[in-house]
Structure formats: structure tokens, C-alpha cells
XYZ file of C-alpha atoms in Angstrom:
585
model
C 0.010 -0.085 -0.351
C 3.086 2.563 1.349
C 4.206 1.419 -2.334
C 1.411 2.242 -4.762
C 0.752 5.210 -2.812
C 4.882 6.641 -3.853
C 4.187 5.901 -7.362
C 1.119 7.248 -7.410
C 3.053 10.452 -5.822
C 5.772 10.305 -8.335
C 2.993 10.646 -11.411
C 0.996 13.727 -10.251
C 4.749 15.149 -10.078
C 5.890 14.338 -13.005
C 2.479 15.434 -14.148
C 2.223 18.863 -12.652
C 5.787 19.517 -13.694
C 5.932 17.836 -17.074
C 2.614 17.805 -18.845
C 0.094 21.056 -16.860
C 3.112 23.574 -16.339
C 5.542 22.640 -19.700
C 3.252 21.356 -21.640
C 0.265 23.171 -21.305
C 1.114 25.896 -19.552
C -0.300 26.264 -16.081
C 0.463 27.294 -12.912
C 0.948 24.189 -10.413
C -2.157 22.438 -8.879
C 0.945 21.411 -5.740
C 0.127 24.305 -4.109
C -1.573 25.365 -1.299
C -3.142 23.317 1.700
C -3.328 20.280 -0.952
C 0.479 20.265 -1.380
C 0.569 20.325 2.964
C -1.613 17.013 2.544
C -0.241 15.813 -0.193
C 3.581 15.555 1.085
C 2.218 14.234 4.489
C 0.385 11.039 2.850
C 3.773 10.734 0.566
C 5.995 10.750 4.175
C 3.234 8.702 5.936
C 3.196 6.154 2.830
C 7.139 5.693 2.449
C 7.363 4.851 6.326
C 4.112 2.041 5.888
C 6.376 0.606 3.390
C 9.262 0.068 5.008
C 7.871 -1.794 8.210
C 6.450 -3.557 5.223
C 9.595 -4.560 4.582
C 11.225 -4.879 7.756
C 8.412 -6.765 8.834
C 8.762 -9.336 5.486
C 12.017 -9.626 6.424
C 12.053 -10.647 9.775
C 9.249 -13.243 8.670
C 11.537 -14.326 5.777
C 14.636 -14.370 8.293
C 13.919 -14.928 11.638
C 10.297 -16.738 11.433
C 11.324 -18.824 8.548
C 7.869 -20.405 7.979
C 7.937 -23.305 6.053
C 6.327 -22.562 2.975
C 8.744 -20.120 2.644
C 12.589 -20.984 0.160
C 14.311 -18.564 0.781
C 16.607 -16.810 -2.757
C 18.367 -14.837 -3.415
C 16.163 -12.474 -5.402
C 14.133 -12.132 -2.303
C 16.571 -9.984 -0.751
C 17.611 -8.415 -3.468
C 14.511 -7.250 -4.196
C 13.471 -6.185 -0.509
C 16.664 -4.462 0.374
C 16.296 -2.817 -2.977
C 12.982 -1.436 -1.682
C 14.145 -0.673 1.572
C 17.162 1.392 -0.972
C 15.220 3.755 -3.108
C 12.971 4.738 -1.150
C 14.826 6.006 2.079
C 17.016 7.719 -0.582
C 13.729 9.386 -1.614
C 13.879 10.520 1.953
C 17.340 12.240 1.563
C 16.180 13.757 -1.578
C 13.914 15.656 0.700
C 15.692 15.962 3.554
C 18.745 17.387 1.766
C 15.968 19.906 -0.022
C 14.687 20.729 2.897
C 18.326 22.077 4.174
C 19.597 23.826 1.263
C 16.166 25.467 0.284
C 14.396 25.434 4.142
C 10.440 26.377 3.865
C 7.819 27.374 6.593
C 6.021 24.541 6.193
C 8.797 21.582 6.133
C 7.448 19.769 9.039
C 4.348 18.609 7.320
C 7.223 16.409 5.414
C 7.871 15.292 8.248
C 10.910 12.415 8.172
C 12.709 14.926 5.346
C 12.242 17.526 7.927
C 14.080 15.011 10.727
C 16.933 13.981 8.178
C 17.745 17.394 6.826
C 18.603 18.385 10.728
C 21.726 16.657 9.612
C 22.920 19.121 6.452
C 21.998 22.525 7.871
C 25.856 23.188 7.366
C 27.456 25.616 3.872
C 24.869 25.126 1.501
C 26.665 24.190 -0.963
C 27.735 20.922 0.199
C 23.986 20.460 0.963
C 23.282 21.389 -2.803
C 26.125 18.464 -4.131
C 24.974 15.736 -1.329
C 21.263 16.952 -2.494
C 22.390 16.345 -6.571
C 24.435 13.132 -5.526
C 21.350 11.998 -3.565
C 19.367 12.601 -6.785
C 20.869 11.075 -9.410
C 21.793 7.876 -6.737
C 17.573 7.772 -6.736
C 16.812 8.049 -9.853
C 19.294 5.492 -10.990
C 18.299 3.211 -8.043
C 14.196 3.459 -9.056
C 14.865 3.066 -13.211
C 17.507 0.019 -11.722
C 14.655 -1.091 -9.589
C 11.779 -1.050 -12.624
C 14.597 -2.635 -15.487
C 15.277 -5.569 -12.508
C 11.587 -6.638 -12.985
C 11.545 -9.542 -15.632
C 14.165 -11.067 -14.371
C 12.659 -11.056 -10.586
C 10.118 -12.446 -8.655
C 8.588 -9.259 -9.125
C 7.690 -10.472 -12.522
C 4.625 -11.602 -11.576
C 3.418 -8.332 -10.740
C 3.270 -8.326 -14.985
C 2.419 -11.676 -14.989
C -0.315 -12.445 -12.622
C -3.062 -10.131 -13.834
C -2.388 -12.091 -17.427
C -2.935 -15.586 -16.059
C -5.885 -14.097 -13.952
C -7.704 -12.647 -16.794
C -7.193 -15.953 -19.194
C -8.064 -17.995 -15.645
C -10.357 -20.880 -17.360
C -13.495 -20.634 -17.308
C -15.018 -23.616 -17.444
C -16.780 -25.135 -14.318
C -14.600 -25.103 -11.802
C -14.590 -28.703 -11.292
C -14.316 -29.838 -14.644
C -11.280 -31.608 -16.677
C -9.789 -31.037 -19.707
C -10.387 -33.752 -21.974
C -8.777 -35.249 -24.757
C -9.747 -36.302 -28.234
C -8.803 -39.854 -27.782
C -8.765 -40.308 -32.034
C -6.531 -38.206 -32.762
C -4.078 -37.273 -30.591
C -1.046 -38.796 -30.983
C 0.317 -38.892 -27.297
C -1.526 -38.911 -23.818
C -0.653 -36.567 -21.255
C 2.479 -34.671 -20.922
C 5.326 -36.482 -21.416
C 7.802 -33.588 -22.126
C 6.544 -29.708 -20.899
C 5.592 -28.838 -23.961
C 2.812 -31.197 -24.083
C 1.004 -28.381 -21.657
C -1.015 -25.942 -22.869
C -0.056 -22.321 -22.697
C -2.113 -21.427 -20.143
C -1.049 -23.883 -17.568
C 3.193 -22.800 -19.164
C 1.763 -19.676 -18.083
C 0.612 -20.858 -14.603
C 4.392 -22.048 -13.914
C 5.172 -18.205 -14.870
C 3.451 -16.407 -12.402
C 4.376 -18.694 -9.447
C 4.974 -15.738 -6.329
C 6.905 -19.176 -4.477
C 4.024 -17.564 -1.655
C 4.304 -21.723 -0.345
C 0.214 -21.347 0.577
C -0.833 -24.297 -1.689
C 1.605 -26.299 0.121
C 0.318 -25.588 3.790
C -3.162 -26.221 2.310
C -2.752 -29.624 0.838
C -3.806 -32.993 2.736
C -0.391 -34.429 1.606
C 2.242 -32.029 2.726
C 0.425 -31.904 6.239
C 0.690 -35.789 6.886
C 4.202 -35.819 5.105
C 3.669 -36.837 1.545
C 6.074 -36.319 -0.202
C 3.776 -34.061 -2.519
C 3.715 -29.692 -2.572
C 1.835 -28.463 -4.687
C 4.511 -25.143 -4.760
C 7.159 -27.554 -5.414
C 5.212 -29.524 -8.669
C 4.649 -25.769 -10.059
C 8.963 -24.610 -9.116
C 10.409 -28.042 -10.496
C 7.599 -27.490 -14.144
C 9.065 -24.757 -14.427
C 12.692 -25.447 -13.776
C 12.239 -28.202 -16.609
C 10.567 -24.773 -18.532
C 13.907 -23.497 -18.509
C 16.056 -25.809 -19.326
C 14.466 -28.198 -21.752
C 12.788 -24.716 -23.180
C 15.224 -24.125 -25.526
C 16.159 -27.749 -27.294
C 12.044 -28.629 -26.822
C 12.018 -25.326 -29.323
C 14.370 -26.646 -31.670
C 12.831 -29.634 -31.995
C 9.954 -28.288 -33.023
C 11.466 -25.988 -35.985
C 13.586 -28.911 -37.183
C 16.948 -28.459 -35.865
C 17.073 -30.100 -32.466
C 17.393 -33.218 -30.439
C 15.415 -35.277 -29.739
C 14.978 -35.028 -25.379
C 14.278 -38.342 -23.878
C 13.742 -37.473 -20.473
C 10.107 -37.604 -19.558
C 9.000 -35.099 -16.340
C 7.826 -37.779 -14.217
C 11.127 -38.993 -12.994
C 13.413 -36.219 -13.349
C 11.374 -32.882 -12.717
C 9.406 -34.620 -10.727
C 8.904 -37.966 -8.359
C 6.029 -40.877 -8.965
C 5.574 -40.233 -5.537
C 4.321 -37.035 -5.940
C 1.767 -37.133 -8.023
C 0.362 -40.115 -6.823
C -0.533 -38.477 -3.406
C -2.662 -36.234 -5.000
C -6.574 -36.133 -3.793
C -7.327 -33.905 -5.966
C -8.874 -31.279 -3.217
C -8.069 -28.527 -5.002
C -7.096 -26.828 -1.379
C -4.355 -25.575 -3.384
C -6.174 -24.096 -6.141
C -8.100 -22.139 -3.233
C -5.494 -20.892 -1.765
C -3.495 -19.568 -4.456
C -3.675 -16.077 -4.969
C -3.377 -16.151 -8.852
C -5.618 -18.776 -9.845
C -2.443 -21.325 -10.956
C -4.241 -24.694 -11.421
C -2.858 -27.861 -9.873
C -4.612 -30.638 -10.783
C -4.887 -30.054 -14.432
C -0.667 -30.900 -14.664
C -1.256 -33.474 -12.299
C -3.582 -35.493 -14.003
C -2.042 -34.882 -17.079
C 0.951 -36.571 -15.933
C -0.996 -39.218 -14.464
C -2.596 -39.473 -17.736
C 0.961 -40.217 -19.203
C 2.167 -42.500 -16.159
C -1.208 -44.830 -16.778
C -1.159 -44.731 -20.921
C 1.238 -44.359 -22.402
C 3.762 -45.801 -19.698
C 1.766 -48.250 -17.607
C 3.586 -47.144 -14.546
C 1.100 -46.582 -11.379
C 0.620 -48.002 -8.228
C -0.257 -52.120 -8.845
C -2.985 -51.449 -6.554
C -4.990 -50.309 -9.261
C -4.496 -53.033 -11.518
C -7.246 -54.164 -9.807
C -9.684 -51.183 -9.841
C -9.134 -50.220 -13.295
C -10.548 -54.405 -14.022
C -13.365 -54.121 -11.905
C -14.362 -51.073 -13.968
C -13.216 -52.354 -17.203
C -15.094 -55.641 -16.336
C -18.078 -55.239 -14.029
C -18.236 -51.397 -14.435
C -17.226 -50.732 -10.603
C -14.114 -50.035 -8.957
C -14.503 -52.749 -6.251
C -14.975 -55.179 -9.129
C -18.157 -57.329 -7.615
C -20.269 -58.425 -10.597
C -22.522 -56.000 -11.478
C -25.600 -58.470 -11.725
C -25.356 -57.659 -7.272
C -25.569 -53.649 -8.069
C -29.226 -53.691 -6.936
C -29.203 -56.355 -3.866
C -28.889 -53.192 -1.495
C -32.399 -52.499 -2.038
C -33.855 -55.835 -1.650
C -37.326 -55.209 -0.194
C -37.304 -51.715 -1.115
C -39.534 -52.085 -4.125
C -37.961 -49.189 -5.858
C -38.982 -48.703 -9.203
C -36.405 -49.729 -12.228
C -36.562 -46.060 -14.389
C -36.305 -48.305 -17.755
C -39.498 -49.756 -16.265
C -41.394 -46.448 -14.446
C -42.608 -43.353 -15.039
C -40.219 -41.264 -13.878
C -39.687 -37.417 -12.538
C -36.134 -38.162 -11.459
C -33.039 -40.644 -11.879
C -31.492 -41.644 -8.365
C -28.445 -42.799 -9.769
C -27.020 -44.619 -6.884
C -23.247 -44.664 -7.575
C -20.737 -47.098 -6.980
C -20.244 -46.893 -3.150
C -24.060 -46.883 -2.495
C -24.418 -49.960 -4.589
C -21.580 -52.533 -2.750
C -19.715 -50.567 -0.023
C -21.480 -52.351 3.280
C -21.352 -48.757 4.948
C -23.109 -46.635 2.602
C -25.501 -49.737 1.488
C -26.983 -48.433 4.685
C -27.535 -44.753 3.707
C -28.482 -45.661 0.134
C -31.668 -47.454 2.018
C -31.920 -44.654 4.858
C -31.705 -41.529 1.251
C -34.687 -44.491 -0.712
C -36.950 -43.994 2.716
C -37.104 -40.542 2.768
C -37.573 -40.716 -1.347
C -40.687 -42.479 -0.280
C -42.133 -41.118 2.479
C -42.183 -38.151 0.289
C -44.024 -39.320 -2.776
C -40.783 -38.141 -4.825
C -41.226 -40.327 -8.688
C -37.876 -41.885 -8.706
C -36.072 -45.294 -10.413
C -32.890 -46.793 -10.372
C -31.516 -48.113 -13.235
C -30.123 -51.893 -11.387
C -27.877 -53.481 -13.037
C -28.069 -51.197 -15.469
C -26.150 -48.791 -13.600
C -22.226 -48.719 -14.880
C -19.883 -46.421 -12.781
C -19.394 -42.226 -13.524
C -16.165 -42.624 -14.529
C -14.812 -40.183 -11.848
C -12.506 -42.527 -10.246
C -10.973 -43.558 -14.003
C -10.680 -39.683 -14.924
C -8.495 -38.334 -11.647
C -7.000 -41.563 -11.570
C -5.840 -40.842 -15.371
C -7.292 -43.631 -17.010
C -8.867 -41.441 -19.533
C -9.229 -44.236 -22.276
C -11.600 -46.173 -19.868
C -13.143 -43.002 -18.245
C -14.460 -41.778 -21.813
C -15.427 -45.422 -22.655
C -17.617 -45.094 -19.495
C -19.149 -41.866 -19.844
C -20.154 -42.343 -23.823
C -22.228 -45.552 -21.964
C -23.918 -43.745 -19.864
C -24.792 -40.853 -21.952
C -26.557 -43.530 -24.432
C -28.256 -44.742 -21.733
C -29.332 -41.407 -20.720
C -31.064 -40.961 -24.304
C -32.555 -44.105 -24.835
C -34.406 -43.054 -21.720
C -34.624 -40.287 -21.416
C -33.502 -39.035 -18.659
C -32.913 -35.436 -18.284
C -33.177 -34.840 -14.221
C -30.544 -37.161 -12.101
C -29.902 -36.766 -8.207
C -26.759 -38.407 -7.036
C -25.566 -39.784 -3.358
C -21.568 -39.467 -3.824
C -19.965 -35.668 -4.693
C -17.467 -37.983 -6.832
C -20.286 -38.611 -9.140
C -22.530 -36.117 -8.823
C -19.472 -33.284 -9.878
C -18.791 -35.200 -13.120
C -22.216 -35.246 -14.585
C -23.096 -32.273 -13.468
C -19.098 -30.420 -15.342
C -18.402 -33.176 -17.116
C -20.531 -35.033 -18.670
C -21.730 -31.669 -21.541
C -18.343 -32.988 -22.912
C -19.678 -35.938 -24.467
C -23.139 -34.329 -25.353
C -25.118 -34.847 -22.176
C -27.958 -32.035 -21.182
C -28.095 -33.077 -17.667
C -30.314 -31.222 -14.744
C -28.287 -33.013 -11.567
C -28.463 -32.098 -7.660
C -26.989 -33.772 -4.727
C -28.316 -35.471 -2.556
C -28.749 -32.807 0.105
C -29.904 -29.959 -2.165
C -32.789 -32.765 -2.801
C -33.761 -33.320 0.638
C -33.371 -29.051 1.168
C -36.425 -28.841 -0.517
C -38.092 -31.769 0.672
C -37.543 -29.663 3.799
C -38.683 -26.730 2.007
C -41.008 -27.344 0.266
C -42.814 -29.395 3.745
C -42.915 -32.927 2.430
C -41.121 -34.160 5.265
C -42.241 -33.802 8.702
C -38.452 -33.641 11.414
C -38.663 -33.821 14.484
C -36.571 -31.980 17.106
C -33.164 -33.297 18.994
C -30.195 -31.067 20.345
C -27.550 -33.190 20.126
C -23.603 -31.949 19.491
C -23.058 -32.510 15.670
C -19.949 -31.333 13.463
C -20.672 -31.117 9.580
C -17.387 -31.891 7.228
C -17.238 -29.996 3.743
C -16.478 -32.438 1.118
C -13.950 -31.587 -1.088
C -16.623 -32.299 -3.760
C -19.337 -30.662 -2.827
C -17.710 -27.088 -1.118
C -14.754 -26.708 -3.100
C -15.760 -27.683 -5.861
C -19.618 -26.702 -6.515
C -20.016 -24.478 -3.581
C -22.932 -26.172 -1.712
C -21.915 -25.012 2.139
C -25.149 -23.697 3.032
C -27.645 -27.078 2.342
C -25.984 -29.253 4.629
C -26.098 -26.861 7.124
C -29.541 -25.995 6.990
C -30.838 -29.567 7.410
C -29.066 -30.034 10.624
C -30.462 -26.989 11.569
C -33.812 -28.285 10.450
C -33.245 -30.769 13.499
C -30.876 -29.425 15.516
C -31.369 -25.392 16.678
C -28.747 -25.411 17.920
C -27.033 -25.961 14.508
C -23.319 -26.798 13.874
C -20.658 -27.296 16.080
C -17.792 -26.200 13.546
C -14.730 -27.630 13.063
C -12.006 -24.682 14.595
C -10.675 -22.779 11.169
C -11.687 -26.409 9.193
C -14.609 -25.763 7.901
C -16.246 -24.950 5.157
C -13.271 -23.437 2.266
C -10.721 -24.636 4.936
C -11.842 -28.113 5.393
C -9.234 -30.792 5.020
C -9.679 -33.805 2.731
C -11.112 -37.009 4.107
C -8.123 -38.335 1.876
C -9.906 -40.492 0.132
C -10.010 -37.985 -3.679
C -8.320 -38.755 -6.977
C -8.317 -42.485 -5.939
C -6.729 -42.496 -3.211
C -9.800 -44.315 -1.860
C -7.400 -47.469 -4.437
C -4.230 -47.078 -3.311
C -2.574 -47.567 0.261
C -1.543 -45.010 2.067
C 2.214 -45.979 2.911
C 4.480 -42.861 3.813
C 3.498 -40.263 6.147
C 0.366 -40.268 8.373
C -3.128 -41.132 7.538
C -5.162 -38.601 6.010
C -7.905 -39.132 7.531
C -6.829 -40.336 11.109
C -5.575 -35.984 11.026
C -8.644 -35.487 10.075
C -10.469 -37.125 13.247
C -8.094 -35.806 15.166
C -9.355 -31.753 13.818
C -12.888 -33.069 14.002
C -12.889 -33.645 17.585
C -11.789 -29.736 18.768
C -15.200 -29.190 17.703
C -16.461 -30.780 20.916
C -19.542 -32.567 18.948
C -20.035 -36.278 19.290
C -21.415 -36.987 16.568
C -19.600 -35.476 12.979
C -22.128 -35.453 9.456
C -20.543 -36.405 6.446
C -22.414 -36.024 2.685
C -20.015 -38.335 0.802
C -19.572 -42.542 0.691
C -15.783 -41.779 0.458
C -16.293 -39.362 3.733
C -17.973 -41.487 5.675
C -15.985 -44.840 4.637
C -12.828 -42.530 6.163
C -14.258 -41.416 8.875
C -15.739 -44.930 9.748
C -12.472 -46.285 9.909
C -10.090 -43.344 10.935
C -12.452 -43.279 14.320
C -12.163 -47.486 14.677
C -8.414 -47.400 14.572
C -7.617 -44.678 16.223
C -10.296 -46.177 19.269
C -11.787 -42.933 19.928
C -15.376 -44.504 18.853
C -16.769 -43.869 22.520
C -16.242 -40.060 21.753
C -16.985 -39.833 18.351
C -19.151 -41.536 15.752
C -19.782 -41.197 12.015
C -23.492 -40.754 10.244
C -24.479 -39.279 6.889
C -26.490 -36.699 6.438
C -29.456 -38.958 5.209
C -29.156 -41.004 8.494
C -29.170 -38.152 10.396
C -33.059 -36.876 8.456
C -34.190 -40.096 8.116
C -33.652 -40.767 11.729
C -35.851 -37.403 13.157
C -38.552 -37.905 10.209
C -41.331 -38.197 12.039
């Protein structure tokens, strides 16, 4: 703020002398009370800027927060800026000493410094010239330094923000499987121009690292390091890749993953989007990580071994568990739920793989079915004909498998005339809502919290009140990806007037991932501490006895985490559908 005020002040002085007076021949407007206030503001602005510089130096070199890595450029920038500002004060001080004026005290810092130059006028004027030219050279040197320093982001960041992606937050870019020669990012040149611009604008602030669930649980992934390593690779390999493109360079065989980025880094990502949400210059970390996963899976078949079973399950039985698809509707035995292919319905309930096959989540499916029945909703399910939405495959980098599943689903929806869908899983919800339009689907998609909230508003279901202390965990794909924060809390408040006992500083968009996103549900967590254990510890700080979630993955992770940490007597995990069903009259 101080620096901006000084810049504005300098510009005004320049305009007054070089344009207003010399070109237009007008009398200076820097006079009277306006000049006195103007002078005082600039003196204060300089002090503010210097205080900011001192705080920055103390923070970076004394406090040394983990997310900041110090380079020589950081010190050069801060010291050069301080010298420019201090130099301006000396110019002012020697001017006031050489030509004293009665209003000098309106420039308090310059007035104070003028006392050190109260000797010979000629000598003081000489010092004034020395300081004036030094200040000029340093100021222009500072400007010239900008493109070669971290300050380049002052120019590139606004451009990056202007060109931020216009597609929904939850949408991953697609690949034209039929036409591309390679999948994902093998070399730095395989990224889009916007991806490469992202690399140039990183300010090294480390906010993304602080928010990353992998980093805070001692995994090797730092979103900041990923971006900086790719930036370094671009600086090193870029010139040779350009020569190769022009036919004058040699082959560059080293892929990004394994040289610039370690495989463990890309597979540790939960795609929770905390890094993207916290980035002040809107860098898209996840797009790059998924592109590198695509190269690993589709080009090199180099991925964690446990994913072999996951991919085979989706290929053969249309679910990552690999359970026979003929058993997909067994959870609904005795409920008499209509089949969407045989009944006239208003909305298709896409149950999802977890709601169909996971023993814990099956109970949630039955609860939601009972809510729909009580509300008199005309709905149906696909039963044995339901297939995985493809989200897990896509986030894991198996774009070919993901698109196969997505196209099969789109074709099925068209045949049945499906236009309106409600889902249990935020991952399915996000995929149907934000990515299926890539394949020509026109769907009206709701998460079941939105659906239940509307049923309560319309008084389709009646609820009794309770007063137990509960907290709510914001799923990444429901909250950060789709901005659904209020509806779940309003559902809870409809039952429990005291509302949600929030998890201190780790709720809504600050919520920590459960650890299952980005396909991590299907991979072992062998490095560092378990993310769901970390989240369980945070949940305990809310003082609530029950944590309510609205995501099958989160429910599974918390149920496991509570059991493994042996705190079942202090905390239980419940789905919001179960919470509502329990309160229904």
C-alpha cells in the first residue's frame, strides 16, 4: 500500500511539472493546503512501506515459515526497494536543508533528516544532487530488475487471472482419444500455453503447500514444489524443445515424471482443490498433476500396482470394487424401488458404486430411499444396468477407460430419456454436472443434500427436533468444487436448532480432505501419517459427539479413522441421510 501511494505521488509530481506546467503552461496545482496534505501522505506512505519491508524481512529470515524457501532474489528485492524509499527521504531532507521553508514540518521524515545537513549550503546542494541522481538510477534500476526477478509476477499474474479457465471449477479438460498421438504430459511442451503461463506466475508464497492434505501429513507432495520443478524444467528443456519443433534440435528422451517430478508426488494428490482455492494468482495445479498421471497410465503403464485391480473392476464389472454388476441392486432388496427403464419417473437416482457395493454406504442408500418414499417422490434407479460414472478412472489418469464409461452412460440416458439426476456421491455429482456435457449430455444434476433441503423447504417430510452436538465435514467435491456449503447445514439446523458445532478454522472452504479423493480411495497410504487420522483429530476439536458427512468416501474414511484411533466412545460418523431419516416423524 505504501509503495502504491508513493508511485501515485511520483506520477502526480511528474504530471504537474512535465505536462501541466511545461506543455499546457498552467500554474502548478501542487500548492497550498493540497500540497501540504499531499506531502504528509507521501511521507507516511514511505514509512508504511518501510515497516512492511522490515516485517517481510523478519518473517522470511527470522520466523522462517516452512512454506517459504529463501532465494537471493528475495533479499535483493526487499533491500533494493528499501534503499529506493530511503533514498527518496534523503533527497527530500537535503532539499529542505538547502532551501528551508516554513511548511517543512508537513514532510516530517524529510524535515528530521534535514537537520543532519544544516551546514554549508553549497555542500548540501551537492549532496542533494548526489542523492537525487542515485535515487533516480536506483528507481530505474528497480524497474529494469522486475522482468528478471520474482517481481515479474506483477506483470504476468494479472494476465494469468484474466485468462483463468472459464469452464466449471470441477471440470477436467478432455482428450480427443481418436486424434491425439500421445496422452497426457510427457514433456513440458505437452502442456497447454495456459499451463505454462501458470508456471511463470508462481509467487512462491507457499499458501498451496500449507493447505495440501498430503503435505501436512508428511507426504512428498508439495503443490508449490510441483509448479517450481515444472518451471525449472521449462527453463532448462524449453529452448531445446523449441529447436526440436523447428527441426533443428535433438530428441529429449527424459520424461517429466521421474526427472523433474517424482512419481510419489503425483500419486499422493487427492485432487481436493485446496491448493487451487488458496492460490492468489489462480494456478491450476490439479490439471497438471492429472496430465502427468495420464502419461503414466496410458503411455508407460507405470502406476501403483493396486490400481490394476481397480481398473480391471471398472472394465469388467463397471465398478472399482470389481463385484459382479448383477449384484448392483441387491442393497435395495425389500424396498420395491422402481426401475427407471420400466416406470414413469421424474428423477433418476444414480446410486453410485459406493452406494451399491460398500456395506457401510448401503445403509445410507436405504435411508435415502426411505426419505424419497416418505416425500412421495417419483423416482427410479437403473439397478443392474447402472455403471460407474468414470470419475475415479479420470482422476487416476485412465482417460480412455473414463471416456468409455461416460459415453456408455450418456447413450443409456438418451435411450431412457433421462434429464434429471440426483446422486449420493459428490464425485459422481461433480462429474455428471460439470463433465458430461463434454460428451453431449444435457442433464439437470442435484446432490442429495440439495434434494433433501428442497423436500424440507416444501414440507414434503416432517422432522422432530433434537439437541445433540453435531459437526459437519465439508466434502471437497461438494464444497470447494461446487460451493455447496449452506444446504447441509440448513438440513442439520432443521433438526437441531443449535446448528453445527463447526470444526475450528477447518470448515467450509478450509476443510481438510478425508484422503480418499483423486482415486486415493483405491491406493494404500504408506507414506507419512494417514489423512483421515489427521482429519479425525481436527473433528475432535469441535466438541461434537457426531460428525455428519455427505459423501460415501468421507463416511468410509471417518468410520475407519475413528475405529483405528480407538475413539469410538467419543465420536461417531453418520451420513446426513441417516441423520434425516432418524429424525423423520
